[in-house]
CSV table of C-alpha atoms in Angstrom, one decimal:
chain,number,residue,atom,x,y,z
A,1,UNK,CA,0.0,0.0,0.0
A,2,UNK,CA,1.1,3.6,-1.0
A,3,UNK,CA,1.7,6.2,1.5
A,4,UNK,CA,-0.9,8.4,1.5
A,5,UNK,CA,-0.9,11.9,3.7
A,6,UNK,CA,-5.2,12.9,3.3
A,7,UNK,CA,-5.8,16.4,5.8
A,8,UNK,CA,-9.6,15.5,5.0
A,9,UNK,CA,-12.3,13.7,5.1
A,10,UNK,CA,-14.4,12.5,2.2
A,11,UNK,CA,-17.6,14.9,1.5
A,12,UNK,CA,-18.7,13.8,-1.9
A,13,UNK,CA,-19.7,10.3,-3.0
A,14,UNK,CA,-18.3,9.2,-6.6
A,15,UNK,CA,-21.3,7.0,-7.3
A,16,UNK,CA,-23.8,9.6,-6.4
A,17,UNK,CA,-22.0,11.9,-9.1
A,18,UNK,CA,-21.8,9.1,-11.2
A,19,UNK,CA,-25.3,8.5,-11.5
A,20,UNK,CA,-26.3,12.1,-12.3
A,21,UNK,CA,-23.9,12.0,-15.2
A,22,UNK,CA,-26.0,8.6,-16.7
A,23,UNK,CA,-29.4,10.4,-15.8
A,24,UNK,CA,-29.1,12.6,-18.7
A,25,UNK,CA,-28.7,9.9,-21.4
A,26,UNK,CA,-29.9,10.7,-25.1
A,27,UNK,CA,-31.7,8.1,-27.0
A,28,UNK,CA,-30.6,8.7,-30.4
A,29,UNK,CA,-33.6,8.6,-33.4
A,30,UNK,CA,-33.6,9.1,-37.1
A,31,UNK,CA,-30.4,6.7,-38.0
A,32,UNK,CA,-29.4,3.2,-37.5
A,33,UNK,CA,-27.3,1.5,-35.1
A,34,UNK,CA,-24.5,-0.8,-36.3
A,35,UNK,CA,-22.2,-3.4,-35.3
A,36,UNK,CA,-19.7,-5.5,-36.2
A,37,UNK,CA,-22.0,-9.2,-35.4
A,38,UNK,CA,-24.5,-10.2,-32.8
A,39,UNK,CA,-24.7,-12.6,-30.2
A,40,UNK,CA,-28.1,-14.6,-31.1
A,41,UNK,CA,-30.9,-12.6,-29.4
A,42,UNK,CA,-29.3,-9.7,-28.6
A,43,UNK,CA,-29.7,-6.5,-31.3
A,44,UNK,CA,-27.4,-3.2,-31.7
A,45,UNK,CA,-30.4,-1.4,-31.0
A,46,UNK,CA,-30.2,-2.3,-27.5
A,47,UNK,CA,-27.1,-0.3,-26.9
A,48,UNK,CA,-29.2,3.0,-27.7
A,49,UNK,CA,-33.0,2.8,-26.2
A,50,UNK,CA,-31.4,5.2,-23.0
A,51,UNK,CA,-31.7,2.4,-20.7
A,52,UNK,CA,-28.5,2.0,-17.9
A,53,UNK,CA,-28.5,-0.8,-15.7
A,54,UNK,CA,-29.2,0.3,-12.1
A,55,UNK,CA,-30.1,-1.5,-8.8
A,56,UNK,CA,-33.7,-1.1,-9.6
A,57,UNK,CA,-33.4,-2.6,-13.3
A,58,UNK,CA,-31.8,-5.9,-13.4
A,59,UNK,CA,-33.0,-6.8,-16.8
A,60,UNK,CA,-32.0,-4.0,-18.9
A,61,UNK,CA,-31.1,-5.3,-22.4
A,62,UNK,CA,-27.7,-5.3,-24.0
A,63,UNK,CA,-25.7,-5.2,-27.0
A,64,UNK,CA,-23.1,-9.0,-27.0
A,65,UNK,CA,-21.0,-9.8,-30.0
A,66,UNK,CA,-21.1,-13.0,-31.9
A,67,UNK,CA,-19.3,-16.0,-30.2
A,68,UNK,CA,-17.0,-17.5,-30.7
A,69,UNK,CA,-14.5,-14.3,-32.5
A,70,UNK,CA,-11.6,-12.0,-31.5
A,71,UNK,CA,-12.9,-8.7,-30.2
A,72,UNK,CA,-9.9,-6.8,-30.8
A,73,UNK,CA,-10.0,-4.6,-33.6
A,74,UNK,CA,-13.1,-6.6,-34.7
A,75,UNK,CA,-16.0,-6.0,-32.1
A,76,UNK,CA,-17.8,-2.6,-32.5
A,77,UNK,CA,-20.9,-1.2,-31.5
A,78,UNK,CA,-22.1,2.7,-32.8
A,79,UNK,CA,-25.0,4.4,-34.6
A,80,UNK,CA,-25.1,6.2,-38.1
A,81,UNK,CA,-27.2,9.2,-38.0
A,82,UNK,CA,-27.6,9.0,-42.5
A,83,UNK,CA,-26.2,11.1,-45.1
A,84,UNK,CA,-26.3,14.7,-44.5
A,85,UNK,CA,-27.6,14.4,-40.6
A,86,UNK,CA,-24.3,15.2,-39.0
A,87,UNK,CA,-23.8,15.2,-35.1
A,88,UNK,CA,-21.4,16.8,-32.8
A,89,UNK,CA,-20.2,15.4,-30.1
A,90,UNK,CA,-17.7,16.0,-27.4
A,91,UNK,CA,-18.3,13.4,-24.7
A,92,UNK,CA,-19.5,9.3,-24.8
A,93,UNK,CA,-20.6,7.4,-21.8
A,94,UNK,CA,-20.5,3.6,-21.8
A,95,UNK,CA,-21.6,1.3,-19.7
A,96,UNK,CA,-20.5,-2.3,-20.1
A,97,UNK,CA,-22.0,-5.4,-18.7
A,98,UNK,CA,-21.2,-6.6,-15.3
A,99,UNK,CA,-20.5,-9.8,-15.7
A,100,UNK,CA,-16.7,-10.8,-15.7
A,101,UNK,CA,-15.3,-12.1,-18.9
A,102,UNK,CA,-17.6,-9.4,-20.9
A,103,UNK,CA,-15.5,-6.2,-20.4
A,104,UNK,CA,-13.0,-4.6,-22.7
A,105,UNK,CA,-10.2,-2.7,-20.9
A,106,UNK,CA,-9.8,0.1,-23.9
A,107,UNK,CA,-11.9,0.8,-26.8
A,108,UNK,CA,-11.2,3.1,-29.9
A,109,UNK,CA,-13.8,6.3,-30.7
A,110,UNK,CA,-14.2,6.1,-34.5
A,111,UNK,CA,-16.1,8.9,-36.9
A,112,UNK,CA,-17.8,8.1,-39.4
A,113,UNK,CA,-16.6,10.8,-42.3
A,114,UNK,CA,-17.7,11.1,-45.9
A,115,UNK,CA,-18.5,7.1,-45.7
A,116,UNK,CA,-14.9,6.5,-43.9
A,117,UNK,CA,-14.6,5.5,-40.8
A,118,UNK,CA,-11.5,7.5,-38.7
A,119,UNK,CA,-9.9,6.8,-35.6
A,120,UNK,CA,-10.6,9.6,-33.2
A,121,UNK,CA,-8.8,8.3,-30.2
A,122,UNK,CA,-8.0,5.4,-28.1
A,123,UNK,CA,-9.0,5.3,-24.4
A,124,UNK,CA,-9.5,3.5,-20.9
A,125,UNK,CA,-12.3,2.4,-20.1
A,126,UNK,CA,-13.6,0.4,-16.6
A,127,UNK,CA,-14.1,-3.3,-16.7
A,128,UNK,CA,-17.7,-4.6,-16.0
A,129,UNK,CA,-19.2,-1.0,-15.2
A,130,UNK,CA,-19.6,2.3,-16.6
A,131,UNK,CA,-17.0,5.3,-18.6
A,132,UNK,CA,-17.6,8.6,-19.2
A,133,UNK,CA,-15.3,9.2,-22.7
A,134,UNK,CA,-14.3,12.8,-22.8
A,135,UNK,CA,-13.4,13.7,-26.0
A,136,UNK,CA,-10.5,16.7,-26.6
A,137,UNK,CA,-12.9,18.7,-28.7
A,138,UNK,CA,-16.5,18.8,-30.0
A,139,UNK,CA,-16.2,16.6,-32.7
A,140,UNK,CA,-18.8,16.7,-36.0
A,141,UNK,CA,-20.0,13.2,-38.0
A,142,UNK,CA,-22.5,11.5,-39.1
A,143,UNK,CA,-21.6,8.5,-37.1
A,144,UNK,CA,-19.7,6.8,-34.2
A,145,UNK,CA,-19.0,3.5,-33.0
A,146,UNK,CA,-16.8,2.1,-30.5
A,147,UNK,CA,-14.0,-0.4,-31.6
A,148,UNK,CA,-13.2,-3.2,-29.0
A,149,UNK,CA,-9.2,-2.6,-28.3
A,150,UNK,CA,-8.9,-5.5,-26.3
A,151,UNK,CA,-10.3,-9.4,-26.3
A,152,UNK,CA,-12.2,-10.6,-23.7
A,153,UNK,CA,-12.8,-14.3,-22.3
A,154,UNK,CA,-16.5,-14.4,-23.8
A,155,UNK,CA,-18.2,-12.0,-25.9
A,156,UNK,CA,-18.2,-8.3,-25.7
A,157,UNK,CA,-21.7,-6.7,-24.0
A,158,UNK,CA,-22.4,-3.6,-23.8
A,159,UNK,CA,-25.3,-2.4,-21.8
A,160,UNK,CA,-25.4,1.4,-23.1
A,161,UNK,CA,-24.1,3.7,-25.1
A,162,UNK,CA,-25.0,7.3,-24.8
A,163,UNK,CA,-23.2,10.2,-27.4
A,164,UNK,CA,-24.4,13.1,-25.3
A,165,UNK,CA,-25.9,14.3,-28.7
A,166,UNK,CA,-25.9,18.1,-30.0
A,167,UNK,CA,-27.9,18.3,-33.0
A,168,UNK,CA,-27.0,20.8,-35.8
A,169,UNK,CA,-29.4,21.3,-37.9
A,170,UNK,CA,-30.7,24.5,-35.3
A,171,UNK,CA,-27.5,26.8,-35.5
A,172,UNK,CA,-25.9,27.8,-31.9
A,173,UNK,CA,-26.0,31.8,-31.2
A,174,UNK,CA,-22.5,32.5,-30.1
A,175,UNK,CA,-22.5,33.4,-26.5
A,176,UNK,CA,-21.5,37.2,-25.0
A,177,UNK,CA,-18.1,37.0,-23.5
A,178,UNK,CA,-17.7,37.1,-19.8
A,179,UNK,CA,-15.7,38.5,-17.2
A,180,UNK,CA,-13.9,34.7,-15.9
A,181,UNK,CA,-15.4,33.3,-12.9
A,182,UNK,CA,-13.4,33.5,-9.8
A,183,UNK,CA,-13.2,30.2,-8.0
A,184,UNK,CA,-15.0,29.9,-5.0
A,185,UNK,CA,-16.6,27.3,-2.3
A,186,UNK,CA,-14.4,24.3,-0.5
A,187,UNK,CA,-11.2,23.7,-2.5
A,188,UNK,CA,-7.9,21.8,-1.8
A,189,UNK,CA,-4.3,22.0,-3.0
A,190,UNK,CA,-3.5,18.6,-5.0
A,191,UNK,CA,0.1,17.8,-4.2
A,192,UNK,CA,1.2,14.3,-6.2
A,193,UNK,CA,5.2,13.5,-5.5
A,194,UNK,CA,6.1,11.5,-8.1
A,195,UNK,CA,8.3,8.0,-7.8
A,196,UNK,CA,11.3,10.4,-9.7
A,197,UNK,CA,10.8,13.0,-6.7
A,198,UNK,CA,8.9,15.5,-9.0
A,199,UNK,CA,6.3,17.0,-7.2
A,200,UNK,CA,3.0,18.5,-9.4
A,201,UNK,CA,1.1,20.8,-7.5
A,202,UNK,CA,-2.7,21.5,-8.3
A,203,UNK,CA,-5.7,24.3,-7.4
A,204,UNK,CA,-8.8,22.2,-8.0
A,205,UNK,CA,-12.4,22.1,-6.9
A,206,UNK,CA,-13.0,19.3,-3.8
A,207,UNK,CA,-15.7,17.5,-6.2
A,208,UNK,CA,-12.1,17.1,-8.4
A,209,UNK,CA,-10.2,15.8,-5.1
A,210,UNK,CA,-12.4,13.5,-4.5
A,211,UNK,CA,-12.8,12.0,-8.2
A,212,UNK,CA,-8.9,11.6,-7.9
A,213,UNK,CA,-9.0,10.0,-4.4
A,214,UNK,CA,-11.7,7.4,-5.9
A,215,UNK,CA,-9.7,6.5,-9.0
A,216,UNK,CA,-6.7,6.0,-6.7
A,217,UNK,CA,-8.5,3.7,-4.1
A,218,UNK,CA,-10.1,1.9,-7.0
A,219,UNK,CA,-6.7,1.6,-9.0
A,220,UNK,CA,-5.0,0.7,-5.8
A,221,UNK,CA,-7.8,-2.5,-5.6
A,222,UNK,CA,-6.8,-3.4,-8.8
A,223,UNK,CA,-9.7,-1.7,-10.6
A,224,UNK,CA,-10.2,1.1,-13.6
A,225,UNK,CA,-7.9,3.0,-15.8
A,226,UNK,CA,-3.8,2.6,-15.5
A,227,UNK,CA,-4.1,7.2,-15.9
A,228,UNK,CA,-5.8,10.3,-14.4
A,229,UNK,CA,-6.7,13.2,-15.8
A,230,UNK,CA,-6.5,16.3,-14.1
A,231,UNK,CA,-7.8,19.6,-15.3
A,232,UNK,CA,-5.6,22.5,-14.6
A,233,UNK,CA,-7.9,25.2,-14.8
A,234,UNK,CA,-6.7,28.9,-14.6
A,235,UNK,CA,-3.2,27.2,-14.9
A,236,UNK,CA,-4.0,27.5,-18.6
A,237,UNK,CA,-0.7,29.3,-20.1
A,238,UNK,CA,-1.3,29.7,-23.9
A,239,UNK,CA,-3.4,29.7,-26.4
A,240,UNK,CA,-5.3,26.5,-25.8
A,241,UNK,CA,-8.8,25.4,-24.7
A,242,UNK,CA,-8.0,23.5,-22.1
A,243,UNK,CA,-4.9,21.6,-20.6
A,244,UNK,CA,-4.9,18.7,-18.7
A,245,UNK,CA,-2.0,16.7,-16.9
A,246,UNK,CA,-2.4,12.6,-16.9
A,247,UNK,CA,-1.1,11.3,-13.5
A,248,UNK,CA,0.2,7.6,-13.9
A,249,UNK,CA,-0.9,5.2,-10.5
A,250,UNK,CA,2.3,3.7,-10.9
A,251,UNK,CA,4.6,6.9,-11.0
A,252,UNK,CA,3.0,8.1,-7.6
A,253,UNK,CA,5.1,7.7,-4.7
A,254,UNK,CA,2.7,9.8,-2.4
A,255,UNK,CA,0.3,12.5,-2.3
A,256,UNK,CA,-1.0,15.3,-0.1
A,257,UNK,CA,-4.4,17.3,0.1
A,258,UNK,CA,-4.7,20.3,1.7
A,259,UNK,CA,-7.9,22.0,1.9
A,260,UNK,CA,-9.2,25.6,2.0
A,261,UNK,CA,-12.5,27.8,1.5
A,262,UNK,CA,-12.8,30.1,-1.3
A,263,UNK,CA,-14.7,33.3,-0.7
């Protein structure tokens, strides 16, 4: 077990913000959904009716590959909106099935451009339960799929798949530019000492602490992504969107939080 030095205790719970994340799910209409083969009884479809598995829905239906193939670079699951219905999207949450042996570790975004399909990225995703895919930029198609980066012991099943959908076709009036918002409320400074002695120092919000301190306790039990990202805010020196440093769990020799109020 890793040293850890915590001046805090926990105020937020990960699942609660979890769930309000899945809550506001998009059923996508007017296209079709593909995939690469389908487990007998089981339809793409399933992967897009807006329904996540919770403790109150056992049954909810899934998406499961054909048996019996690689997954890797094969298996994919995604929805094409039709010619000339193009949708932007900046973030993808997907929530795979429970059941051990029916989880991919990574997956790859792909676009679907002028009847080409593109690799957008490749990313992390949790075994047996549920991602949210952050993309680095609002991202315009007519489809998207996810490509199975890994094999699994079974067949790949995916539960849902939700593209937090903006639709184009109503243009977006540009937005009046504002004075920047002061942070305010309970805070912490984020200090991660790295296994080289390098020590990264952070200003964040304690809803990002506590994200952090649940990937760490859940990477430490040998669960979810190998990387963290960490948004570093008004430490934003030039002329990009956003910037964000990726914390490996193996690289961290020890970290320490030490909280403050913003007024």
């Amino acid at each position: 077990m890793k040293k850890i030095c915590v001046i805090f205790s926990f105020l937020l719970a990960f699942m609660a913000f979890q769930a309000s994340e899945i809550s506001a799910s998009v059923t996508p209409s007017g296209g079709t959904a593909v995939s690469s083969s389908n487990a007998p009884n089981t339809k793409p479809e399933y992967a897009f009716d807006g329904v996540f598995k919770n403790s109150s829905d056992d049954n909810a239906p899934f998406w499961q590959s054909a048996p019996n193939k690689s997954t890797k670079g094969n298996a994919y699951i995604g929805y094409d909106f039709g010619a000339g219905k193009e949708i932007t999207v900046s973030k993808i949450t997907l929530q795979q099935h429970p059941t051990v042996g029916f989880s991919v570790s990574s997956v790859v975004v792909q676009k679907l451009i002028n009847g080409q399909w593109e690799d957008v990225n490749t990313y992390d995703v949790k075994m047996y339960d549920t991602t949210i895919i952050n993309l680095p930029q609002p991202i315009t198609a007519q489809g998207w799929r996810l490509m199975a980066n890994s094999n699994v012991s079974y067949e790949w099943a995916v539960i849902e798949v939700d593209f937090g959908i903006q639709d184009n076709t109503t243009p977006i009036e540009p937005e009046e530019p504002t004075q920047p918002v002061q942070p305010s409320g309970e805070r912490a400074i984020l200090v991660v000492t790295m296994t080289t002695g390098l020590e990264r120092e952070y200003d964040l919000p304690m809803s990002d602490v506590n994200v952090f301190l649940n990937w760490y306790d859940s990477r430490d039990a040998g669960v979810g992504p190998a990387k963290f990202a960490i948004n570093k805010y008004s430490n934003n020196k030039g002329p990009f969107n956003k910037r964000t440093d990726y914390v490996i769990f193996d690289k961290i020799l020890t970290f320490e939080v030490s909280e403050y109020t913003m007024h």
